[in-house]
Amino acid sequence: VFLRALGLKTDADILRAFYKLTTISLKENKLYWGVNDSLVGMKLSHAIFNKAGEQVVPQGRKITNSVYREIQKHKIDQVEVATNDVEGAFVAADVIDMETGEVLVEANHELTATVIGRLTDSGIQSLDIFFPDRDDAGNVISATLKKDSVKSQNDALLEIYRKLRPGDPPTLDTATQLFQGMFFDPRK
């Protein structure tokens, strides 16, 4: 509620603020992981090849910091991954089918083989994911967002006002003044 009151409007905004995101590309029924340091610690199901077709990392080898530097040295920007490599990942933002306008997967929803199949069938080309269990923030933010019924800044301000002043009838103006006074008034 507090983060929404600060102006982070959507679940995606909050997730981007707290979690390290990884971009997954979907091409020809295959998943490709955008190379970043989130690869460190993973054991990938596919070997990694450079642009010349030479094997840089064999299949099943754990990505350590030195292996990651080797991948960077070869200027590899994406590596192929299997569905099981993204187990435990959650979608960072709503994935929308641009042709129909349908929300295929909501933000903060776990990425499963079924979801990946639906995204591939819909022609989605990429999405951002995060791993709450691997991230420093843990799964607390993700779990809290799932339980949070407040979805707008105004509702969040009114909810905070109700908690702080239970006897007073909340209005948006008084709730905003209280919040601004408590957290953004330099005199306090």
Short mmCIF file of N, CA and C in Angstrom, two decimals:
data_model
loop_
_atom_site.label_atom_id
_atom_site.label_comp_id
_atom_site.label_asym_id
_atom_site.label_seq_id
_atom_site.Cartn_x
_atom_site.Cartn_y
_atom_site.Cartn_z
N VAL A 1 0.83 -1.18 0.00
CA VAL A 1 0.00 0.00 0.00
C VAL A 1 0.88 1.26 0.00
N PHE A 2 1.91 1.24 0.83
CA PHE A 2 2.78 2.41 0.94
C PHE A 2 3.46 2.72 -0.39
N LEU A 3 3.92 1.69 -1.10
CA LEU A 3 4.60 1.92 -2.38
C LEU A 3 3.65 2.50 -3.42
N ARG A 4 2.40 2.07 -3.40
CA ARG A 4 1.41 2.65 -4.32
C ARG A 4 1.15 4.11 -3.95
N ALA A 5 1.13 4.41 -2.66
CA ALA A 5 0.92 5.79 -2.22
C ALA A 5 2.07 6.68 -2.67
N LEU A 6 3.25 6.10 -2.78
CA LEU A 6 4.40 6.87 -3.26
C LEU A 6 4.36 7.14 -4.76
N GLY A 7 3.48 6.42 -5.48
CA GLY A 7 3.34 6.67 -6.91
C GLY A 7 3.70 5.51 -7.80
N LEU A 8 4.14 4.39 -7.23
CA LEU A 8 4.38 3.21 -8.06
C LEU A 8 3.01 2.61 -8.36
N LYS A 9 2.53 2.83 -9.57
CA LYS A 9 1.14 2.57 -9.89
C LYS A 9 0.79 1.10 -10.13
N THR A 10 1.66 0.37 -10.78
CA THR A 10 1.32 -1.00 -11.15
C THR A 10 2.22 -2.00 -10.43
N ASP A 11 1.79 -3.25 -10.44
CA ASP A 11 2.63 -4.31 -9.89
C ASP A 11 3.96 -4.35 -10.62
N ALA A 12 3.94 -4.14 -11.92
CA ALA A 12 5.17 -4.17 -12.72
C ALA A 12 6.15 -3.10 -12.25
N ASP A 13 5.66 -1.90 -11.93
CA ASP A 13 6.53 -0.82 -11.43
C ASP A 13 7.22 -1.25 -10.13
N ILE A 14 6.45 -1.85 -9.24
CA ILE A 14 6.99 -2.27 -7.94
C ILE A 14 7.99 -3.40 -8.14
N LEU A 15 7.65 -4.37 -8.98
CA LEU A 15 8.56 -5.49 -9.22
C LEU A 15 9.87 -5.01 -9.84
N ARG A 16 9.79 -4.06 -10.78
CA ARG A 16 11.01 -3.52 -11.41
C ARG A 16 11.88 -2.78 -10.39
N ALA A 17 11.26 -2.18 -9.39
CA ALA A 17 12.01 -1.43 -8.39
C ALA A 17 12.80 -2.35 -7.45
N PHE A 18 12.31 -3.56 -7.21
CA PHE A 18 12.92 -4.42 -6.21
C PHE A 18 13.66 -5.63 -6.75
N TYR A 19 13.34 -6.08 -7.95
CA TYR A 19 13.94 -7.31 -8.46
C TYR A 19 14.81 -7.06 -9.68
N LYS A 20 15.81 -7.92 -9.84
CA LYS A 20 16.66 -7.88 -11.01
C LYS A 20 15.96 -8.66 -12.12
N LEU A 21 15.72 -8.01 -13.24
CA LEU A 21 14.97 -8.62 -14.33
C LEU A 21 15.88 -9.23 -15.38
N THR A 22 15.37 -10.26 -16.02
CA THR A 22 16.05 -10.93 -17.12
C THR A 22 15.09 -10.98 -18.29
N THR A 23 15.57 -10.72 -19.48
CA THR A 23 14.73 -10.77 -20.67
C THR A 23 14.84 -12.15 -21.31
N ILE A 24 13.67 -12.75 -21.55
CA ILE A 24 13.59 -14.03 -22.24
C ILE A 24 12.96 -13.76 -23.60
N SER A 25 13.61 -14.24 -24.65
CA SER A 25 13.08 -14.12 -26.01
C SER A 25 12.53 -15.47 -26.44
N LEU A 26 11.41 -15.44 -27.16
CA LEU A 26 10.80 -16.66 -27.68
C LEU A 26 10.89 -16.61 -29.20
N LYS A 27 11.67 -17.52 -29.78
CA LYS A 27 11.84 -17.57 -31.23
C LYS A 27 11.77 -19.02 -31.68
N GLU A 28 10.90 -19.28 -32.63
CA GLU A 28 10.80 -20.61 -33.24
C GLU A 28 10.67 -21.71 -32.19
N ASN A 29 9.78 -21.51 -31.23
CA ASN A 29 9.52 -22.47 -30.14
C ASN A 29 10.74 -22.74 -29.26
N LYS A 30 11.68 -21.81 -29.20
CA LYS A 30 12.85 -21.92 -28.34
C LYS A 30 12.92 -20.70 -27.44
N LEU A 31 13.50 -20.89 -26.27
CA LEU A 31 13.69 -19.81 -25.31
C LEU A 31 15.14 -19.35 -25.33
N TYR A 32 15.34 -18.03 -25.32
CA TYR A 32 16.69 -17.47 -25.29
C TYR A 32 16.79 -16.49 -24.13
N TRP A 33 17.80 -16.66 -23.32
CA TRP A 33 18.05 -15.85 -22.13
C TRP A 33 18.99 -14.72 -22.51
N GLY A 34 18.58 -13.47 -22.23
CA GLY A 34 19.47 -12.33 -22.45
C GLY A 34 20.61 -12.39 -21.45
N VAL A 35 21.85 -12.39 -21.95
CA VAL A 35 23.01 -12.59 -21.09
C VAL A 35 23.17 -11.42 -20.13
N ASN A 36 23.13 -11.74 -18.85
CA ASN A 36 23.47 -10.81 -17.78
C ASN A 36 23.96 -11.64 -16.60
N ASP A 37 24.34 -10.99 -15.52
CA ASP A 37 24.94 -11.74 -14.41
C ASP A 37 23.96 -12.64 -13.66
N SER A 38 22.69 -12.62 -14.04
CA SER A 38 21.73 -13.55 -13.42
C SER A 38 21.97 -14.98 -13.88
N LEU A 39 22.78 -15.16 -14.91
CA LEU A 39 23.16 -16.51 -15.35
C LEU A 39 24.08 -17.21 -14.35
N VAL A 40 24.82 -16.42 -13.57
CA VAL A 40 25.79 -17.00 -12.64
C VAL A 40 25.05 -17.86 -11.62
N GLY A 41 25.55 -19.08 -11.46
CA GLY A 41 24.95 -20.03 -10.53
C GLY A 41 24.01 -21.02 -11.19
N MET A 42 23.66 -20.79 -12.44
CA MET A 42 22.75 -21.69 -13.14
C MET A 42 23.52 -22.80 -13.84
N LYS A 43 22.83 -23.90 -14.06
CA LYS A 43 23.35 -25.01 -14.84
C LYS A 43 22.40 -25.16 -16.03
N LEU A 44 22.85 -24.71 -17.21
CA LEU A 44 21.97 -24.67 -18.37
C LEU A 44 21.84 -26.03 -19.06
N SER A 45 20.68 -26.23 -19.67
CA SER A 45 20.39 -27.50 -20.35
C SER A 45 20.98 -27.57 -21.75
N HIS A 46 21.45 -26.45 -22.28
CA HIS A 46 22.01 -26.42 -23.63
C HIS A 46 23.44 -25.88 -23.58
N ALA A 47 24.26 -26.34 -24.50
CA ALA A 47 25.61 -25.80 -24.63
C ALA A 47 25.52 -24.38 -25.19
N ILE A 48 26.54 -23.59 -24.92
CA ILE A 48 26.59 -22.21 -25.41
C ILE A 48 27.65 -22.13 -26.50
N PHE A 49 27.24 -21.58 -27.65
CA PHE A 49 28.14 -21.46 -28.80
C PHE A 49 28.36 -19.99 -29.13
N ASN A 50 29.54 -19.67 -29.66
CA ASN A 50 29.80 -18.30 -30.10
C ASN A 50 29.27 -18.12 -31.52
N LYS A 51 29.47 -16.96 -32.10
CA LYS A 51 28.94 -16.66 -33.43
C LYS A 51 29.57 -17.52 -34.53
N ALA A 52 30.79 -18.01 -34.28
CA ALA A 52 31.47 -18.86 -35.26
C ALA A 52 31.03 -20.32 -35.14
N GLY A 53 30.18 -20.62 -34.16
CA GLY A 53 29.69 -21.99 -33.99
C GLY A 53 30.55 -22.84 -33.09
N GLU A 54 31.56 -22.24 -32.45
CA GLU A 54 32.43 -22.98 -31.54
C GLU A 54 31.77 -23.03 -30.16
N GLN A 55 31.91 -24.17 -29.50
CA GLN A 55 31.32 -24.33 -28.17
C GLN A 55 32.14 -23.56 -27.14
N VAL A 56 31.48 -22.69 -26.41
CA VAL A 56 32.13 -21.89 -25.37
C VAL A 56 31.92 -22.55 -24.01
N VAL A 57 30.69 -23.02 -23.76
CA VAL A 57 30.34 -23.66 -22.49
C VAL A 57 29.61 -24.96 -22.82
N PRO A 58 30.10 -26.09 -22.30
CA PRO A 58 29.41 -27.35 -22.59
C PRO A 58 28.07 -27.46 -21.86
N GLN A 59 27.22 -28.31 -22.35
CA GLN A 59 25.91 -28.54 -21.77
C GLN A 59 26.06 -29.06 -20.34
N GLY A 60 25.25 -28.51 -19.43
CA GLY A 60 25.23 -28.98 -18.05
C GLY A 60 26.28 -28.38 -17.15
N ARG A 61 27.18 -27.56 -17.67
CA ARG A 61 28.21 -26.95 -16.83
C ARG A 61 27.61 -25.77 -16.05
N LYS A 62 27.99 -25.66 -14.81
CA LYS A 62 27.50 -24.57 -13.97
C LYS A 62 28.17 -23.26 -14.41
N ILE A 63 27.38 -22.21 -14.49
CA ILE A 63 27.91 -20.90 -14.89
C ILE A 63 28.49 -20.23 -13.65
N THR A 64 29.80 -20.15 -13.60
CA THR A 64 30.50 -19.46 -12.52
C THR A 64 30.87 -18.06 -13.02
N ASN A 65 31.47 -17.26 -12.16
CA ASN A 65 31.88 -15.91 -12.58
C ASN A 65 32.89 -15.98 -13.72
N SER A 66 33.81 -16.93 -13.67
CA SER A 66 34.81 -17.03 -14.75
C SER A 66 34.16 -17.49 -16.06
N VAL A 67 33.20 -18.41 -15.98
CA VAL A 67 32.49 -18.85 -17.18
C VAL A 67 31.67 -17.69 -17.75
N TYR A 68 31.06 -16.91 -16.87
CA TYR A 68 30.28 -15.75 -17.31
C TYR A 68 31.18 -14.74 -18.03
N ARG A 69 32.37 -14.49 -17.50
CA ARG A 69 33.32 -13.58 -18.17
C ARG A 69 33.72 -14.12 -19.54
N GLU A 70 33.85 -15.44 -19.65
CA GLU A 70 34.18 -16.07 -20.93
C GLU A 70 33.05 -15.85 -21.94
N ILE A 71 31.81 -15.96 -21.48
CA ILE A 71 30.65 -15.71 -22.35
C ILE A 71 30.66 -14.25 -22.82
N GLN A 72 30.96 -13.34 -21.90
CA GLN A 72 31.03 -11.92 -22.26
C GLN A 72 32.17 -11.66 -23.24
N LYS A 73 33.30 -12.31 -23.04
CA LYS A 73 34.46 -12.12 -23.90
C LYS A 73 34.13 -12.49 -25.34
N HIS A 74 33.29 -13.49 -25.52
CA HIS A 74 32.88 -13.92 -26.86
C HIS A 74 31.72 -13.09 -27.41
N LYS A 75 31.30 -12.08 -26.65
CA LYS A 75 30.23 -11.15 -27.06
C LYS A 75 28.95 -11.88 -27.43
N ILE A 76 28.59 -12.86 -26.60
CA ILE A 76 27.34 -13.59 -26.78
C ILE A 76 26.26 -12.83 -26.03
N ASP A 77 25.18 -12.47 -26.72
CA ASP A 77 24.14 -11.67 -26.07
C ASP A 77 22.92 -12.48 -25.65
N GLN A 78 22.76 -13.69 -26.20
CA GLN A 78 21.65 -14.56 -25.82
C GLN A 78 22.12 -16.00 -25.82
N VAL A 79 21.59 -16.78 -24.87
CA VAL A 79 21.88 -18.21 -24.83
C VAL A 79 20.56 -18.97 -24.81
N GLU A 80 20.56 -20.11 -25.48
CA GLU A 80 19.34 -20.92 -25.51
C GLU A 80 19.17 -21.62 -24.17
N VAL A 81 17.95 -21.63 -23.66
CA VAL A 81 17.64 -22.30 -22.40
C VAL A 81 16.43 -23.20 -22.61
N ALA A 82 16.27 -24.14 -21.73
CA ALA A 82 15.11 -25.03 -21.77
C ALA A 82 14.06 -24.51 -20.78
N THR A 83 12.87 -25.05 -20.89
CA THR A 83 11.78 -24.64 -20.00
C THR A 83 12.14 -24.86 -18.54
N ASN A 84 12.82 -25.96 -18.25
CA ASN A 84 13.17 -26.23 -16.85
C ASN A 84 14.22 -25.25 -16.31
N ASP A 85 14.95 -24.56 -17.17
CA ASP A 85 15.92 -23.56 -16.72
C ASP A 85 15.25 -22.32 -16.14
N VAL A 86 14.00 -22.08 -16.51
CA VAL A 86 13.29 -20.90 -16.00
C VAL A 86 12.26 -21.27 -14.93
N GLU A 87 12.37 -22.49 -14.37
CA GLU A 87 11.49 -22.88 -13.27
C GLU A 87 11.72 -21.96 -12.08
N GLY A 88 10.65 -21.54 -11.45
CA GLY A 88 10.75 -20.64 -10.31
C GLY A 88 10.74 -19.17 -10.71
N ALA A 89 10.67 -18.90 -12.02
CA ALA A 89 10.64 -17.51 -12.50
C ALA A 89 9.21 -16.99 -12.49
N PHE A 90 9.07 -15.69 -12.31
CA PHE A 90 7.79 -15.01 -12.37
C PHE A 90 7.85 -13.94 -13.45
N VAL A 91 6.72 -13.65 -14.06
CA VAL A 91 6.63 -12.63 -15.10
C VAL A 91 6.64 -11.26 -14.42
N ALA A 92 7.45 -10.33 -14.92
CA ALA A 92 7.63 -9.03 -14.29
C ALA A 92 6.56 -8.02 -14.70
N ALA A 93 5.92 -8.20 -15.84
CA ALA A 93 4.90 -7.26 -16.30
C ALA A 93 3.83 -8.03 -17.06
N ASP A 94 2.64 -7.45 -17.13
CA ASP A 94 1.56 -8.10 -17.88
C ASP A 94 2.02 -8.35 -19.31
N VAL A 95 1.74 -9.55 -19.82
CA VAL A 95 2.05 -9.89 -21.20
C VAL A 95 0.72 -9.85 -21.96
N ILE A 96 0.66 -8.97 -22.95
CA ILE A 96 -0.59 -8.71 -23.66
C ILE A 96 -0.44 -9.11 -25.12
N ASP A 97 -1.44 -9.82 -25.63
CA ASP A 97 -1.50 -10.16 -27.05
C ASP A 97 -1.95 -8.89 -27.77
N MET A 98 -1.07 -8.31 -28.56
CA MET A 98 -1.35 -7.02 -29.20
C MET A 98 -2.43 -7.11 -30.26
N GLU A 99 -2.69 -8.28 -30.80
CA GLU A 99 -3.75 -8.42 -31.81
C GLU A 99 -5.13 -8.43 -31.18
N THR A 100 -5.27 -9.14 -30.07
CA THR A 100 -6.59 -9.28 -29.45
C THR A 100 -6.77 -8.38 -28.24
N GLY A 101 -5.67 -7.90 -27.64
CA GLY A 101 -5.76 -7.09 -26.45
C GLY A 101 -5.91 -7.91 -25.18
N GLU A 102 -5.87 -9.22 -25.31
CA GLU A 102 -6.04 -10.13 -24.17
C GLU A 102 -4.77 -10.16 -23.33
N VAL A 103 -4.95 -10.13 -22.00
CA VAL A 103 -3.83 -10.29 -21.09
C VAL A 103 -3.55 -11.79 -20.99
N LEU A 104 -2.41 -12.21 -21.52
CA LEU A 104 -2.06 -13.63 -21.53
C LEU A 104 -1.54 -14.09 -20.17
N VAL A 105 -0.71 -13.26 -19.57
CA VAL A 105 -0.16 -13.55 -18.25
C VAL A 105 -0.06 -12.24 -17.49
N GLU A 106 -0.53 -12.24 -16.26
CA GLU A 106 -0.44 -11.04 -15.43
C GLU A 106 0.93 -10.96 -14.77
N ALA A 107 1.32 -9.75 -14.41
CA ALA A 107 2.56 -9.54 -13.69
C ALA A 107 2.53 -10.34 -12.39
N ASN A 108 3.68 -10.82 -11.98
CA ASN A 108 3.85 -11.56 -10.73
C ASN A 108 3.19 -12.94 -10.77
N HIS A 109 3.05 -13.50 -11.97
CA HIS A 109 2.49 -14.83 -12.16
C HIS A 109 3.63 -15.78 -12.51
N GLU A 110 3.62 -16.97 -11.93
CA GLU A 110 4.71 -17.92 -12.16
C GLU A 110 4.74 -18.37 -13.62
N LEU A 111 5.94 -18.50 -14.13
CA LEU A 111 6.16 -18.94 -15.51
C LEU A 111 6.26 -20.46 -15.53
N THR A 112 5.28 -21.12 -16.14
CA THR A 112 5.25 -22.58 -16.22
C THR A 112 5.36 -23.00 -17.68
N ALA A 113 5.49 -24.30 -17.90
CA ALA A 113 5.57 -24.81 -19.27
C ALA A 113 4.28 -24.50 -20.03
N THR A 114 3.14 -24.57 -19.35
CA THR A 114 1.86 -24.25 -19.98
C THR A 114 1.81 -22.79 -20.40
N VAL A 115 2.25 -21.92 -19.53
CA VAL A 115 2.26 -20.48 -19.83
C VAL A 115 3.20 -20.19 -20.99
N ILE A 116 4.37 -20.81 -20.99
CA ILE A 116 5.33 -20.61 -22.09
C ILE A 116 4.73 -21.07 -23.41
N GLY A 117 4.03 -22.20 -23.40
CA GLY A 117 3.37 -22.69 -24.61
C GLY A 117 2.33 -21.73 -25.12
N ARG A 118 1.54 -21.16 -24.20
CA ARG A 118 0.52 -20.19 -24.60
C ARG A 118 1.15 -18.93 -25.18
N LEU A 119 2.25 -18.48 -24.60
CA LEU A 119 2.93 -17.29 -25.10
C LEU A 119 3.52 -17.54 -26.48
N THR A 120 4.12 -18.71 -26.67
CA THR A 120 4.69 -19.08 -27.97
C THR A 120 3.60 -19.14 -29.04
N ASP A 121 2.48 -19.77 -28.71
CA ASP A 121 1.37 -19.88 -29.65
C ASP A 121 0.80 -18.52 -30.03
N SER A 122 0.87 -17.56 -29.11
CA SER A 122 0.34 -16.22 -29.37
C SER A 122 1.31 -15.32 -30.11
N GLY A 123 2.52 -15.79 -30.32
CA GLY A 123 3.49 -15.00 -31.08
C GLY A 123 4.22 -13.95 -30.25
N ILE A 124 4.20 -14.08 -28.93
CA ILE A 124 4.94 -13.14 -28.08
C ILE A 124 6.42 -13.34 -28.32
N GLN A 125 7.16 -12.24 -28.49
CA GLN A 125 8.57 -12.34 -28.84
C GLN A 125 9.50 -12.26 -27.64
N SER A 126 9.12 -11.52 -26.60
CA SER A 126 9.98 -11.43 -25.43
C SER A 126 9.18 -11.03 -24.20
N LEU A 127 9.75 -11.31 -23.04
CA LEU A 127 9.14 -10.92 -21.78
C LEU A 127 10.22 -10.82 -20.73
N ASP A 128 9.95 -10.04 -19.70
CA ASP A 128 10.89 -9.88 -18.60
C ASP A 128 10.44 -10.78 -17.46
N ILE A 129 11.41 -11.47 -16.86
CA ILE A 129 11.12 -12.35 -15.74
C ILE A 129 12.04 -12.02 -14.58
N PHE A 130 11.70 -12.53 -13.40
CA PHE A 130 12.56 -12.41 -12.23
C PHE A 130 12.43 -13.68 -11.41
N PHE A 131 13.43 -13.92 -10.58
CA PHE A 131 13.45 -15.08 -9.71
C PHE A 131 13.43 -14.60 -8.27
N PRO A 132 12.26 -14.58 -7.62
CA PRO A 132 12.20 -14.06 -6.25
C PRO A 132 13.06 -14.85 -5.26
N ASP A 133 13.19 -16.15 -5.45
CA ASP A 133 13.97 -16.95 -4.51
C ASP A 133 15.46 -16.72 -4.65
N ARG A 134 15.92 -16.30 -5.82
CA ARG A 134 17.35 -16.07 -6.06
C ARG A 134 17.75 -14.62 -5.80
N ASP A 135 16.79 -13.73 -5.70
CA ASP A 135 17.07 -12.31 -5.57
C ASP A 135 17.26 -11.92 -4.10
N ASP A 136 17.99 -10.84 -3.88
CA ASP A 136 18.20 -10.35 -2.52
C ASP A 136 16.90 -9.95 -1.84
N ALA A 137 15.95 -9.45 -2.60
CA ALA A 137 14.67 -9.02 -2.04
C ALA A 137 13.85 -10.21 -1.55
N GLY A 138 14.13 -11.40 -2.03
CA GLY A 138 13.38 -12.58 -1.61
C GLY A 138 11.98 -12.57 -2.19
N ASN A 139 11.15 -13.45 -1.69
CA ASN A 139 9.79 -13.53 -2.23
C ASN A 139 8.78 -12.72 -1.44
N VAL A 140 9.22 -11.91 -0.49
CA VAL A 140 8.31 -11.13 0.35
C VAL A 140 7.52 -10.12 -0.48
N ILE A 141 8.17 -9.37 -1.33
CA ILE A 141 7.48 -8.35 -2.14
C ILE A 141 6.50 -9.03 -3.08
N SER A 142 6.94 -10.08 -3.75
CA SER A 142 6.08 -10.80 -4.68
C SER A 142 4.85 -11.36 -3.97
N ALA A 143 5.04 -11.99 -2.84
CA ALA A 143 3.91 -12.57 -2.09
C ALA A 143 2.97 -11.48 -1.57
N THR A 144 3.53 -10.36 -1.15
CA THR A 144 2.71 -9.25 -0.65
C THR A 144 1.85 -8.67 -1.76
N LEU A 145 2.41 -8.51 -2.95
CA LEU A 145 1.64 -7.98 -4.08
C LEU A 145 0.48 -8.90 -4.45
N LYS A 146 0.68 -10.21 -4.30
CA LYS A 146 -0.41 -11.15 -4.60
C LYS A 146 -1.58 -10.96 -3.64
N LYS A 147 -1.29 -10.62 -2.39
CA LYS A 147 -2.34 -10.46 -1.38
C LYS A 147 -2.94 -9.05 -1.36
N ASP A 148 -2.24 -8.09 -1.92
CA ASP A 148 -2.67 -6.68 -1.85
C ASP A 148 -3.87 -6.43 -2.74
N SER A 149 -4.95 -5.95 -2.14
CA SER A 149 -6.16 -5.65 -2.92
C SER A 149 -6.16 -4.21 -3.45
N VAL A 150 -5.31 -3.37 -2.91
CA VAL A 150 -5.24 -1.97 -3.33
C VAL A 150 -4.41 -1.88 -4.61
N LYS A 151 -5.00 -1.27 -5.65
CA LYS A 151 -4.31 -1.23 -6.94
C LYS A 151 -4.08 0.18 -7.49
N SER A 152 -4.50 1.22 -6.75
CA SER A 152 -4.27 2.58 -7.25
C SER A 152 -3.68 3.45 -6.15
N GLN A 153 -3.07 4.56 -6.57
CA GLN A 153 -2.45 5.48 -5.63
C GLN A 153 -3.50 6.10 -4.70
N ASN A 154 -4.63 6.51 -5.24
CA ASN A 154 -5.67 7.13 -4.42
C ASN A 154 -6.21 6.16 -3.37
N ASP A 155 -6.46 4.93 -3.79
CA ASP A 155 -6.94 3.92 -2.83
C ASP A 155 -5.91 3.67 -1.73
N ALA A 156 -4.63 3.69 -2.11
CA ALA A 156 -3.56 3.48 -1.13
C ALA A 156 -3.53 4.61 -0.11
N LEU A 157 -3.66 5.85 -0.58
CA LEU A 157 -3.67 6.99 0.34
C LEU A 157 -4.86 6.90 1.30
N LEU A 158 -6.03 6.53 0.78
CA LEU A 158 -7.20 6.40 1.64
C LEU A 158 -7.03 5.26 2.65
N GLU A 159 -6.43 4.18 2.25
CA GLU A 159 -6.20 3.04 3.15
C GLU A 159 -5.25 3.41 4.28
N ILE A 160 -4.18 4.12 3.94
CA ILE A 160 -3.23 4.57 4.97
C ILE A 160 -3.93 5.52 5.93
N TYR A 161 -4.75 6.43 5.41
CA TYR A 161 -5.48 7.38 6.26
C TYR A 161 -6.42 6.63 7.22
N ARG A 162 -7.12 5.61 6.71
CA ARG A 162 -8.02 4.82 7.56
C ARG A 162 -7.27 4.14 8.70
N LYS A 163 -6.05 3.68 8.44
CA LYS A 163 -5.26 3.01 9.47
C LYS A 163 -4.74 4.00 10.51
N LEU A 164 -4.36 5.18 10.07
CA LEU A 164 -3.79 6.17 10.98
C LEU A 164 -4.84 6.98 11.72
N ARG A 165 -5.97 7.20 11.12
CA ARG A 165 -7.07 7.98 11.72
C ARG A 165 -8.37 7.18 11.62
N PRO A 166 -8.52 6.12 12.41
CA PRO A 166 -9.67 5.22 12.25
C PRO A 166 -11.03 5.88 12.49
N GLY A 167 -11.11 6.93 13.27
CA GLY A 167 -12.40 7.56 13.55
C GLY A 167 -12.82 8.60 12.53
N ASP A 168 -11.87 9.14 11.77
CA ASP A 168 -12.18 10.22 10.82
C ASP A 168 -12.62 9.64 9.48
N PRO A 169 -13.62 10.26 8.85
CA PRO A 169 -14.00 9.81 7.51
C PRO A 169 -12.92 10.23 6.50
N PRO A 170 -12.42 9.29 5.71
CA PRO A 170 -11.33 9.63 4.79
C PRO A 170 -11.83 10.33 3.53
N THR A 171 -11.11 11.36 3.14
CA THR A 171 -11.29 11.99 1.83
C THR A 171 -9.92 12.00 1.17
N LEU A 172 -9.92 12.07 -0.12
CA LEU A 172 -8.66 12.04 -0.83
C LEU A 172 -7.78 13.23 -0.46
N ASP A 173 -8.39 14.40 -0.28
CA ASP A 173 -7.63 15.60 0.05
C ASP A 173 -6.97 15.48 1.43
N THR A 174 -7.73 15.04 2.44
CA THR A 174 -7.15 14.92 3.77
C THR A 174 -6.12 13.79 3.83
N ALA A 175 -6.37 12.71 3.10
CA ALA A 175 -5.41 11.61 3.08
C ALA A 175 -4.09 12.04 2.43
N THR A 176 -4.19 12.80 1.35
CA THR A 176 -2.99 13.29 0.67
C THR A 176 -2.22 14.25 1.57
N GLN A 177 -2.92 15.15 2.23
CA GLN A 177 -2.26 16.09 3.14
C GLN A 177 -1.55 15.37 4.28
N LEU A 178 -2.19 14.37 4.87
CA LEU A 178 -1.57 13.62 5.95
C LEU A 178 -0.31 12.90 5.46
N PHE A 179 -0.41 12.25 4.33
CA PHE A 179 0.73 11.50 3.79
C PHE A 179 1.88 12.45 3.45
N GLN A 180 1.58 13.53 2.77
CA GLN A 180 2.62 14.50 2.41
C GLN A 180 3.26 15.09 3.66
N GLY A 181 2.42 15.42 4.65
CA GLY A 181 2.95 15.99 5.89
C GLY A 181 3.84 15.03 6.65
N MET A 182 3.48 13.77 6.68
CA MET A 182 4.25 12.79 7.44
C MET A 182 5.59 12.46 6.78
N PHE A 183 5.61 12.37 5.48
CA PHE A 183 6.81 11.84 4.82
C PHE A 183 7.59 12.86 3.98
N PHE A 184 6.97 13.97 3.58
CA PHE A 184 7.66 14.87 2.67
C PHE A 184 7.76 16.31 3.17
N ASP A 185 7.31 16.57 4.36
CA ASP A 185 7.43 17.91 4.95
C ASP A 185 8.80 18.01 5.63
N PRO A 186 9.68 18.89 5.15
CA PRO A 186 11.04 18.97 5.73
C PRO A 186 11.03 19.40 7.19
N ARG A 187 9.98 20.07 7.63
CA ARG A 187 9.91 20.50 9.03
C ARG A 187 9.67 19.31 9.97
N LYS A 188 9.13 18.22 9.45
CA LYS A 188 8.86 17.05 10.30
C LYS A 188 9.92 16.01 10.08
#
